mmCIF file of N, CA and C in Angstrom:
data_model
loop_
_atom_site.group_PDB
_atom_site.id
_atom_site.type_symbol
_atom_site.label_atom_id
_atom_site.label_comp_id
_atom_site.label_asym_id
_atom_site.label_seq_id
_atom_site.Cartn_x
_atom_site.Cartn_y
_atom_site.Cartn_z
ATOM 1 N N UNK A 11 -60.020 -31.523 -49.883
ATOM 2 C CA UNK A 11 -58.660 -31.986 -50.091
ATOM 3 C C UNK A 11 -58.242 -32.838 -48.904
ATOM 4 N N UNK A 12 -58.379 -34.390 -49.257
ATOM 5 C CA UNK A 12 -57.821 -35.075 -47.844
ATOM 6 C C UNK A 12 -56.581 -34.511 -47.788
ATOM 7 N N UNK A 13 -55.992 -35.054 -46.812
ATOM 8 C CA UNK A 13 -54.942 -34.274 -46.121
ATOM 9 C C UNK A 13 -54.154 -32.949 -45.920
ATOM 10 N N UNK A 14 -54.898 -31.896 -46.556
ATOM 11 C CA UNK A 14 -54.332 -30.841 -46.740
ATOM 12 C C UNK A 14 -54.063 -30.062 -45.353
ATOM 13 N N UNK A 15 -52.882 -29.324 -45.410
ATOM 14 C CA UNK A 15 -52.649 -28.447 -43.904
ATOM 15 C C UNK A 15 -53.167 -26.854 -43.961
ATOM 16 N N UNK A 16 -53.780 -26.537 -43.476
ATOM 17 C CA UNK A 16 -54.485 -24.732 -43.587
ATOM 18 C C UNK A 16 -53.841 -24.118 -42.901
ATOM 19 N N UNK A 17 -52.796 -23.065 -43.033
ATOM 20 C CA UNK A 17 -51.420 -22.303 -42.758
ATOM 21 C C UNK A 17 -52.204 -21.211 -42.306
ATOM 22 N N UNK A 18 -51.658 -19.930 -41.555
ATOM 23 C CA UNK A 18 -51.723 -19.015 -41.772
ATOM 24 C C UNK A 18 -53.304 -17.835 -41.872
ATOM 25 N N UNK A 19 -53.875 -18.862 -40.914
ATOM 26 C CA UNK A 19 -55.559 -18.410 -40.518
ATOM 27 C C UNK A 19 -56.759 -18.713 -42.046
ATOM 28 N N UNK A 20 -56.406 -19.798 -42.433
ATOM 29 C CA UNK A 20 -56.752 -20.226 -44.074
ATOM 30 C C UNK A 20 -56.178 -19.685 -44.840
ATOM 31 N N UNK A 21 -55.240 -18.422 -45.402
ATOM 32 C CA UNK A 21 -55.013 -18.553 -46.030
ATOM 33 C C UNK A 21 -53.840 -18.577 -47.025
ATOM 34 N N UNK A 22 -52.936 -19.968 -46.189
ATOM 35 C CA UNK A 22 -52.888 -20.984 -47.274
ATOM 36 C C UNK A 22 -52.487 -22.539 -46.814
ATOM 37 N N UNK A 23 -52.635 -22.935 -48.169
ATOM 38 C CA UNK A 23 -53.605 -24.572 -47.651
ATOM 39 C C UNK A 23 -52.251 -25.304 -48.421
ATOM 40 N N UNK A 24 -51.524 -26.330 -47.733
ATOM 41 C CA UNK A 24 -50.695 -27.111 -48.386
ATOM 42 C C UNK A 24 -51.493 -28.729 -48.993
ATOM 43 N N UNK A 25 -51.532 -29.041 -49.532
ATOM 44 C CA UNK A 25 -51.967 -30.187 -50.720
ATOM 45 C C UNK A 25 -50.825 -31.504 -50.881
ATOM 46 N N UNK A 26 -51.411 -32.246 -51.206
ATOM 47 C CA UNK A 26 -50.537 -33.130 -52.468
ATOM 48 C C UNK A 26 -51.558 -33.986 -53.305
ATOM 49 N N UNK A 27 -50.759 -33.507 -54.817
ATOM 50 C CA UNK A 27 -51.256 -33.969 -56.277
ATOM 51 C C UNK A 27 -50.579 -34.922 -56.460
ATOM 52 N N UNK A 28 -50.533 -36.377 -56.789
ATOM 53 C CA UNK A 28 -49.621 -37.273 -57.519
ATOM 54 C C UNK A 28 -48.562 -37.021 -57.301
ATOM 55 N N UNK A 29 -48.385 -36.883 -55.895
ATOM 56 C CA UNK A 29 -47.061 -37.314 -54.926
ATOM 57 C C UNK A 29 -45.952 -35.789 -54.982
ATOM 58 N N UNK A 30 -46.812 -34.643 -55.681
ATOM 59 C CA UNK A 30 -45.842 -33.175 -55.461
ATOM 60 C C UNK A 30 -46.595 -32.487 -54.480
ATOM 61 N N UNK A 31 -45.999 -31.574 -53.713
ATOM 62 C CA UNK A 31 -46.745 -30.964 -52.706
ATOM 63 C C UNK A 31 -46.899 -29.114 -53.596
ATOM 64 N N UNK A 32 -48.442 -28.839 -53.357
ATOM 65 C CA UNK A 32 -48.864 -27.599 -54.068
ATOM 66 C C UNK A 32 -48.969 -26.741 -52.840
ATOM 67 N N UNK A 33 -49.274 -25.735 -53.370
ATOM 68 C CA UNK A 33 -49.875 -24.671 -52.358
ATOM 69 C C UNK A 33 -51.022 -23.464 -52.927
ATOM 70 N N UNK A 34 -52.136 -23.899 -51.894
ATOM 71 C CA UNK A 34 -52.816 -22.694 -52.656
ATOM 72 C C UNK A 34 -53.398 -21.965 -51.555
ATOM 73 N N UNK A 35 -53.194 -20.539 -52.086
ATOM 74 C CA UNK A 35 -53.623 -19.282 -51.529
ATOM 75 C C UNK A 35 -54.481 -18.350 -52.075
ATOM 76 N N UNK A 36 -54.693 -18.141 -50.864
ATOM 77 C CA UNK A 36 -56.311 -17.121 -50.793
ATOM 78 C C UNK A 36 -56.059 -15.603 -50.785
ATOM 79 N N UNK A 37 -56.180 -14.786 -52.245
ATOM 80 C CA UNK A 37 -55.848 -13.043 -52.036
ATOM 81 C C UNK A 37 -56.692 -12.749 -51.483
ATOM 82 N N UNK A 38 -58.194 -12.816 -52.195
ATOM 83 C CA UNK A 38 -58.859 -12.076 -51.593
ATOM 84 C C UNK A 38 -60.373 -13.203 -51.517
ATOM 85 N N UNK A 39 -61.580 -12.666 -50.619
ATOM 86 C CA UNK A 39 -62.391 -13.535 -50.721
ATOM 87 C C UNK A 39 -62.708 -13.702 -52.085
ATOM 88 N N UNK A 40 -62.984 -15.436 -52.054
ATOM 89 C CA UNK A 40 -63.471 -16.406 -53.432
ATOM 90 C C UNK A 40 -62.428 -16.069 -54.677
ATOM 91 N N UNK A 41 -61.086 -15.757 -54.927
ATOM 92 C CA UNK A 41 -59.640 -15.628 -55.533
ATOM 93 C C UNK A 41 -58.664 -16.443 -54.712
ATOM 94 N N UNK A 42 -58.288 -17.254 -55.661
ATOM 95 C CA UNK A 42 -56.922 -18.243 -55.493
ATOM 96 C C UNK A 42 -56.471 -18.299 -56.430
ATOM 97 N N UNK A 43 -54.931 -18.767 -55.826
ATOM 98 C CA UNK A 43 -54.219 -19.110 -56.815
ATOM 99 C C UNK A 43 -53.237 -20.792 -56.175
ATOM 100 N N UNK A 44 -53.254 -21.210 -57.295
ATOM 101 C CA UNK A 44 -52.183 -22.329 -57.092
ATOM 102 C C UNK A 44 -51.121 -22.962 -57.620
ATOM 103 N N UNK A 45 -50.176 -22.979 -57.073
ATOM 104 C CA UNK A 45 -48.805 -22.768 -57.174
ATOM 105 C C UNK A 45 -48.314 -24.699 -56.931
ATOM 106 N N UNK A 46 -47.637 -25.209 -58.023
ATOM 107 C CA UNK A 46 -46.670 -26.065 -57.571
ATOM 108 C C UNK A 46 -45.616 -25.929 -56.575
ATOM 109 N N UNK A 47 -45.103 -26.459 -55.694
ATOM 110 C CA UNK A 47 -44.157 -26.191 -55.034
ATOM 111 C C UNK A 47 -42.807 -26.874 -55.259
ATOM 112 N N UNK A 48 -43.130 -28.078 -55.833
ATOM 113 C CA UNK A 48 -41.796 -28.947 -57.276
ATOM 114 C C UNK A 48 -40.976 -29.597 -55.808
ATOM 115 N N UNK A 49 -41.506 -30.258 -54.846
ATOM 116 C CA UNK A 49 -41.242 -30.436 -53.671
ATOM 117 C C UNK A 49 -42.194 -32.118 -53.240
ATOM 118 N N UNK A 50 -41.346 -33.181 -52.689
ATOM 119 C CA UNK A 50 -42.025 -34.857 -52.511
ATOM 120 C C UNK A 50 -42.160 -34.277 -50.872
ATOM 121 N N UNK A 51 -40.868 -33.681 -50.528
ATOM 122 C CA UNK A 51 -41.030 -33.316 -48.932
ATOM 123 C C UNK A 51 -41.968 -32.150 -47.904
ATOM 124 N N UNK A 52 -42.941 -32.820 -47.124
ATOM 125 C CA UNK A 52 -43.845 -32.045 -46.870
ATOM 126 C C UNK A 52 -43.125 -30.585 -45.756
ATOM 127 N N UNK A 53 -42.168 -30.845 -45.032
ATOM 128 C CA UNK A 53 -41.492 -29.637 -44.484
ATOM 129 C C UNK A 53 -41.190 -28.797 -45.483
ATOM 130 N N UNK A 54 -40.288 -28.988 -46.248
ATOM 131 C CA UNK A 54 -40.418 -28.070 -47.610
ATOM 132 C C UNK A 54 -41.352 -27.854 -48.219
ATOM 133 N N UNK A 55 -42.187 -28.109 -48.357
ATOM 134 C CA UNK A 55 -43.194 -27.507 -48.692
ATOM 135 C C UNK A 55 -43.623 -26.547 -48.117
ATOM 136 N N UNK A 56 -44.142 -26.454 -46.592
ATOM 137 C CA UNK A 56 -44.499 -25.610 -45.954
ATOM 138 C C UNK A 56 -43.599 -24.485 -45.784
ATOM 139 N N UNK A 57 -42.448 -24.675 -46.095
ATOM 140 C CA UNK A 57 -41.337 -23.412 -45.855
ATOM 141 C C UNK A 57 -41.563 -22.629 -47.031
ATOM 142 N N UNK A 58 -41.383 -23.353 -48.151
ATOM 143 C CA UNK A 58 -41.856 -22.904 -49.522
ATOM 144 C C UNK A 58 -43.051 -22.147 -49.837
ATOM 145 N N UNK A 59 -43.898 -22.924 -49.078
ATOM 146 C CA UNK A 59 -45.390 -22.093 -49.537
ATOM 147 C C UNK A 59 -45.315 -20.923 -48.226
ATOM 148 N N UNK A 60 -44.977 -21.002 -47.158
ATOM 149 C CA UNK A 60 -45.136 -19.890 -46.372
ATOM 150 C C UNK A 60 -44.405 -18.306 -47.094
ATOM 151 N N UNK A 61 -43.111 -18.957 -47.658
ATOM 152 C CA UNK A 61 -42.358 -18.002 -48.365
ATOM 153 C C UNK A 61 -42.758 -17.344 -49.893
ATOM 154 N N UNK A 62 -43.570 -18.006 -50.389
ATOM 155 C CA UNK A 62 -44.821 -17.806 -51.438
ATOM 156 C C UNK A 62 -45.837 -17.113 -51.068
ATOM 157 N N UNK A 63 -46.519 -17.477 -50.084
ATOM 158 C CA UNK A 63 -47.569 -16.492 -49.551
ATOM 159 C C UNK A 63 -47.066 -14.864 -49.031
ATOM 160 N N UNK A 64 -46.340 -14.803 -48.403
ATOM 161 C CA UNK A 64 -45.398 -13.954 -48.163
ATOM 162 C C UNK A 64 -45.055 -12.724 -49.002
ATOM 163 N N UNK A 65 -44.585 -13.671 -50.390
ATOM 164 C CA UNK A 65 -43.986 -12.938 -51.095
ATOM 165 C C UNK A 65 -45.333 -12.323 -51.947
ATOM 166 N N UNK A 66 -46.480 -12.850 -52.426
ATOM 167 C CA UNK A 66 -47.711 -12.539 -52.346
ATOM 168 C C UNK A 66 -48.471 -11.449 -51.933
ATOM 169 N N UNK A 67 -48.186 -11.254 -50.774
ATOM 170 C CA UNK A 67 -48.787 -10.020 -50.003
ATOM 171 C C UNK A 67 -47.750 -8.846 -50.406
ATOM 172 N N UNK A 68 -46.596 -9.245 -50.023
ATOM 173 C CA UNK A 68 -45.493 -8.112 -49.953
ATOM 174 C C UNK A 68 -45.902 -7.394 -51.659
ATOM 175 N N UNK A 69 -46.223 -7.740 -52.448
ATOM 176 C CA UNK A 69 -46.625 -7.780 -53.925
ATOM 177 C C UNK A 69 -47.836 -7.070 -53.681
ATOM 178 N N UNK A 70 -49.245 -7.132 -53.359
ATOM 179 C CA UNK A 70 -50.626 -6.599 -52.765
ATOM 180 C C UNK A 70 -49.874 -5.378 -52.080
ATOM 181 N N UNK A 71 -49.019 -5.421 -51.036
ATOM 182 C CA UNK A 71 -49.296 -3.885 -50.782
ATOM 183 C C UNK A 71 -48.495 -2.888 -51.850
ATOM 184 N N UNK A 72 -47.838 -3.517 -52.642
ATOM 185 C CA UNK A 72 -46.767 -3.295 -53.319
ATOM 186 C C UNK A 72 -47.889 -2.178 -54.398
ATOM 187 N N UNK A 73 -48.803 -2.881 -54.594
ATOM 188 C CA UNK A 73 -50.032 -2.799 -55.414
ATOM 189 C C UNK A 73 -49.559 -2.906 -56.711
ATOM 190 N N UNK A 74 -49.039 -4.326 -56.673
ATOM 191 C CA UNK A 74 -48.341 -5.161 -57.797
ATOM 192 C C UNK A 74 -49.295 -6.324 -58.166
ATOM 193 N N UNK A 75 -49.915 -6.817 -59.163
ATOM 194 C CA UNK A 75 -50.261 -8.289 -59.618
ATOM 195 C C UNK A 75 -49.992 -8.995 -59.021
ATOM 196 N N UNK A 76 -50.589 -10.005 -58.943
ATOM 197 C CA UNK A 76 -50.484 -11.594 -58.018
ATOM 198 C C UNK A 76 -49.552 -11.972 -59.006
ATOM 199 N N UNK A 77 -49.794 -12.373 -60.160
ATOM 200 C CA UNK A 77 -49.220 -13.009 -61.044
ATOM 201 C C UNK A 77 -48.227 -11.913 -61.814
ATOM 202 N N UNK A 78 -46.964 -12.253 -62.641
ATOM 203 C CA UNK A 78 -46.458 -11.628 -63.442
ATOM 204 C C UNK A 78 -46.422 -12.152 -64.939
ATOM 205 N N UNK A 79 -46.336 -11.310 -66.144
ATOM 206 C CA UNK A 79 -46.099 -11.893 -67.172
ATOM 207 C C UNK A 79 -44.865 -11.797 -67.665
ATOM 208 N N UNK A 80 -44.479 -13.359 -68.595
ATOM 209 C CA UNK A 80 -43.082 -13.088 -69.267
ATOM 210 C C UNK A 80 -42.822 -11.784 -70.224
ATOM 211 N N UNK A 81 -41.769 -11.565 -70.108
ATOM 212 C CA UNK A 81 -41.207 -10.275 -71.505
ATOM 213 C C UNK A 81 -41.753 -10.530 -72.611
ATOM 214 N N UNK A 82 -41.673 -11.879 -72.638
ATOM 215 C CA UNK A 82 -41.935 -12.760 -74.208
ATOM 216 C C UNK A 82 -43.612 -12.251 -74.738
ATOM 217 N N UNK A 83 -44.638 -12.647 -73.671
ATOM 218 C CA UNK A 83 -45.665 -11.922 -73.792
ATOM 219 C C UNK A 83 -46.382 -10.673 -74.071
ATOM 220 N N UNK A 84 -44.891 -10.087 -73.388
ATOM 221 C CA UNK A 84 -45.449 -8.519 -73.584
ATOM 222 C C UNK A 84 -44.986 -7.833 -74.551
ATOM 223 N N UNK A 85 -44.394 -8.495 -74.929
ATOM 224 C CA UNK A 85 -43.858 -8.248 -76.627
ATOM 225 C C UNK A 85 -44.382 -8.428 -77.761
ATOM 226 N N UNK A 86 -44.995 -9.951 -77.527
ATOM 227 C CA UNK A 86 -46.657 -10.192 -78.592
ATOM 228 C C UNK A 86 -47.418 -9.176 -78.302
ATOM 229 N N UNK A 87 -48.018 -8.902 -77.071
ATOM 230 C CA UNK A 87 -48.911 -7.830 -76.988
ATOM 231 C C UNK A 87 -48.715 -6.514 -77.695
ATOM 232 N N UNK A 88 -47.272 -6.338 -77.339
ATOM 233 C CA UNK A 88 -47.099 -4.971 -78.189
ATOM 234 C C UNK A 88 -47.017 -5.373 -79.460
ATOM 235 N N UNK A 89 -46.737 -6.058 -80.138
ATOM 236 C CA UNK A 89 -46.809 -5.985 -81.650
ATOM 237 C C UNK A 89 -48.046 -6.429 -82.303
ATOM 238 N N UNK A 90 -49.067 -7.039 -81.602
ATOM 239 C CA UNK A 90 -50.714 -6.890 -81.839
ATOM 240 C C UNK A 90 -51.336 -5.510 -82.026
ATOM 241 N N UNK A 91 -50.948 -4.689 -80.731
ATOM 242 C CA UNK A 91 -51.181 -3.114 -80.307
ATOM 243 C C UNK A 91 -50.501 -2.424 -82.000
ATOM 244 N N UNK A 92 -49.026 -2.798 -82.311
ATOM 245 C CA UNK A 92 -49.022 -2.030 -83.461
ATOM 246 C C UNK A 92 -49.262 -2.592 -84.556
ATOM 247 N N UNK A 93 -49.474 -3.656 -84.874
ATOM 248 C CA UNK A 93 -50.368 -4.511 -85.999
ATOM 249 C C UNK A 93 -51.341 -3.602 -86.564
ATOM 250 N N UNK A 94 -52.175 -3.214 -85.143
ATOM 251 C CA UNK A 94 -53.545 -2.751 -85.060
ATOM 252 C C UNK A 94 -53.823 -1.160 -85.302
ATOM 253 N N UNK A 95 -52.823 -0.803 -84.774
ATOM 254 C CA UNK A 95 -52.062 0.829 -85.387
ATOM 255 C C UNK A 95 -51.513 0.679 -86.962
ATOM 256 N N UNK A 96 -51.166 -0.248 -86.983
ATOM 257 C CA UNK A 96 -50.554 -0.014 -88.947
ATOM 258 C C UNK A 96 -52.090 -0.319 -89.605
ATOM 259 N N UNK A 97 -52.852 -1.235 -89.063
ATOM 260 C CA UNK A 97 -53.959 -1.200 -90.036
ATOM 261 C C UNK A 97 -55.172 -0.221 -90.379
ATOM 262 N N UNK A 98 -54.369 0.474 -89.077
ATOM 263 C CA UNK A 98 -55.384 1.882 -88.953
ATOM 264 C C UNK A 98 -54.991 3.360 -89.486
ATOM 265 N N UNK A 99 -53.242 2.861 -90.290
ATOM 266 C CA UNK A 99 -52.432 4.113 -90.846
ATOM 267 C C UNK A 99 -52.032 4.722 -89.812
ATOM 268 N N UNK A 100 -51.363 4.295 -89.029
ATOM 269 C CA UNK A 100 -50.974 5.292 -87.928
ATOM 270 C C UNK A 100 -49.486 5.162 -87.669
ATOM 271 N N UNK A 101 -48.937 3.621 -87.989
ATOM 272 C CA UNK A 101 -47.638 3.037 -87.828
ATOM 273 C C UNK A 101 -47.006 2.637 -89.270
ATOM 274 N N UNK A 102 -46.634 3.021 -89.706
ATOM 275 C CA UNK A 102 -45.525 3.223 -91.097
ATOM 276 C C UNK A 102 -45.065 1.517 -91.287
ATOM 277 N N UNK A 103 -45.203 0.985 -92.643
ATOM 278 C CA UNK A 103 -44.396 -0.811 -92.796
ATOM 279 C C UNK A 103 -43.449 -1.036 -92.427
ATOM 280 N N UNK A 104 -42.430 0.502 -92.440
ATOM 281 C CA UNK A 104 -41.024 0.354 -92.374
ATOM 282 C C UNK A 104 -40.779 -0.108 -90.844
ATOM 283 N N UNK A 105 -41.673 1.062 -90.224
ATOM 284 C CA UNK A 105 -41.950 0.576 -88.635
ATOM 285 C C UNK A 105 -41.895 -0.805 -88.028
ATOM 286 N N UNK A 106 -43.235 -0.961 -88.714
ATOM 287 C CA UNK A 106 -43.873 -2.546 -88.274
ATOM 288 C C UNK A 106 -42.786 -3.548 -88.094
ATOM 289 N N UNK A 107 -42.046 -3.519 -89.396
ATOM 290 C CA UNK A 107 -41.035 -4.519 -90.400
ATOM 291 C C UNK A 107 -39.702 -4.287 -88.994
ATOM 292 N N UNK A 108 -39.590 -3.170 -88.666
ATOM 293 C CA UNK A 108 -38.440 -3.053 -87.624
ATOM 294 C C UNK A 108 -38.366 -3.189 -86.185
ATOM 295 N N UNK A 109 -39.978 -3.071 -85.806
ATOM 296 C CA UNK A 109 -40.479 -3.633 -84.827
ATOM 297 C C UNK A 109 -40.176 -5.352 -84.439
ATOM 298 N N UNK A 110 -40.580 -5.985 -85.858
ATOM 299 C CA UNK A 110 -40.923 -6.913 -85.666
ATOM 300 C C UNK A 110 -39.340 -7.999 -85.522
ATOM 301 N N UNK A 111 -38.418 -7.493 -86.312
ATOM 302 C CA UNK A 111 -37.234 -7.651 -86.261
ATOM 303 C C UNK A 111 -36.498 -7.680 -85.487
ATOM 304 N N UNK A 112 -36.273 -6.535 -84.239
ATOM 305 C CA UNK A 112 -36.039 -6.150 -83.026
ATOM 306 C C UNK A 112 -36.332 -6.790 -82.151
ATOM 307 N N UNK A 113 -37.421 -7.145 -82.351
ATOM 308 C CA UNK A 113 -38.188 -8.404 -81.017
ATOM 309 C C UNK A 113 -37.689 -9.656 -81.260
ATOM 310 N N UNK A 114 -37.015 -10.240 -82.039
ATOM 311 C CA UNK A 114 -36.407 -11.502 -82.004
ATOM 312 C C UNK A 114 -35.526 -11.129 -81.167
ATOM 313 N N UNK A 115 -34.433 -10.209 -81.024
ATOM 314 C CA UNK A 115 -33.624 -10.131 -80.132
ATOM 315 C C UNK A 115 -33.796 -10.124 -78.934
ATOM 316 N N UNK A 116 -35.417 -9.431 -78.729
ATOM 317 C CA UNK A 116 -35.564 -8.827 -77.375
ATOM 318 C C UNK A 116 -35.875 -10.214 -76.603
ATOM 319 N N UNK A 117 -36.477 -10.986 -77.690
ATOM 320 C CA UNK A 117 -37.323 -12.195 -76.819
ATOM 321 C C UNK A 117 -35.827 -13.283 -76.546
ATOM 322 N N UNK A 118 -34.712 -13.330 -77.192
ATOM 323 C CA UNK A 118 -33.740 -14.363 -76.950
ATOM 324 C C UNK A 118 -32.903 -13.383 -75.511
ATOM 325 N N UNK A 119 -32.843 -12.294 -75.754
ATOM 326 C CA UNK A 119 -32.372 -11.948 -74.442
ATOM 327 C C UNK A 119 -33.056 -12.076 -73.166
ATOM 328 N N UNK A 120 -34.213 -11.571 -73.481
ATOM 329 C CA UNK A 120 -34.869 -11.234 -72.389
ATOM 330 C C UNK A 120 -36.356 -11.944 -71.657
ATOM 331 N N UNK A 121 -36.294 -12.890 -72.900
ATOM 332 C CA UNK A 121 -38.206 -13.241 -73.053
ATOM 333 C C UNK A 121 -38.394 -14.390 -72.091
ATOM 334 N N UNK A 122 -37.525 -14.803 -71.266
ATOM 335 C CA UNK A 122 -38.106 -15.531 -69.426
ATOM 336 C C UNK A 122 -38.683 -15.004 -68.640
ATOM 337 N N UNK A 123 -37.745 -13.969 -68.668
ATOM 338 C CA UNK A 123 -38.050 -12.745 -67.370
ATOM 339 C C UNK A 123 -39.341 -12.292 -66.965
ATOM 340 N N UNK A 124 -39.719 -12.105 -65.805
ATOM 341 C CA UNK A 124 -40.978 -11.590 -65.603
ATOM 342 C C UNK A 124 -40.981 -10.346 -65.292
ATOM 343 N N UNK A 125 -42.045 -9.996 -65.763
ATOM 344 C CA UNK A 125 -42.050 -8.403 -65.779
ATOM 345 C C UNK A 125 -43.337 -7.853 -64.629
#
């Protein structure tokens, strides 16, 4: 990466893609992740990504995911999970049918959020 800056004993490395400044960090050996920083200014950036990395670790000891998923997701998931239970007789139509109903709401309220 020409010009990139290596923060924080490698690991993390500030970038620029087609004029946005990224940041990518190192959890653990040979695992990264990379993060837009939605930033033209390279000081911001580095404040940004230091405060990203940061928040990163605080998450690791947390013994939380690097990444989080939306509500929205975990709501498909669960209604795959009982899809897969009704086809196995275990979850009732009436169920399914009210499940599936319920989650329109859940996803307009709630389905950004990360969980």
């Amino acid at each position: 990466m020409d010009g990139a800056r290596y923060l924080e004993d490698g690991k993390l490395t500030i970038f620029r893609r087609a004029g946005t400044y990224y940041a990518r960090l190192r959890l653990s050996p040979g695992k990264y992740v990379t993060r837009s920083l939605k930033t033209t200014v390279e000081e911001t950036a580095v404040q940004t990504g230091r405060r990203l990395l940061f928040q990163m670790e605080h998450r690791a000891e947390q013994g939380l995911p690097p990444k989080s998923k939306l509500f929205s997701t975990v709501i498909d998931e669960y209604i795959r999970f009982r899809e897969r239970d009704h086809a196995h007789g275990k979850t009732s139509t009436g169920m399914l049918r009210q499940i599936r109903r319920v989650s329109k709401f859940w996803r307009e309220y709630a389905g950004q959020l990360a969980v």
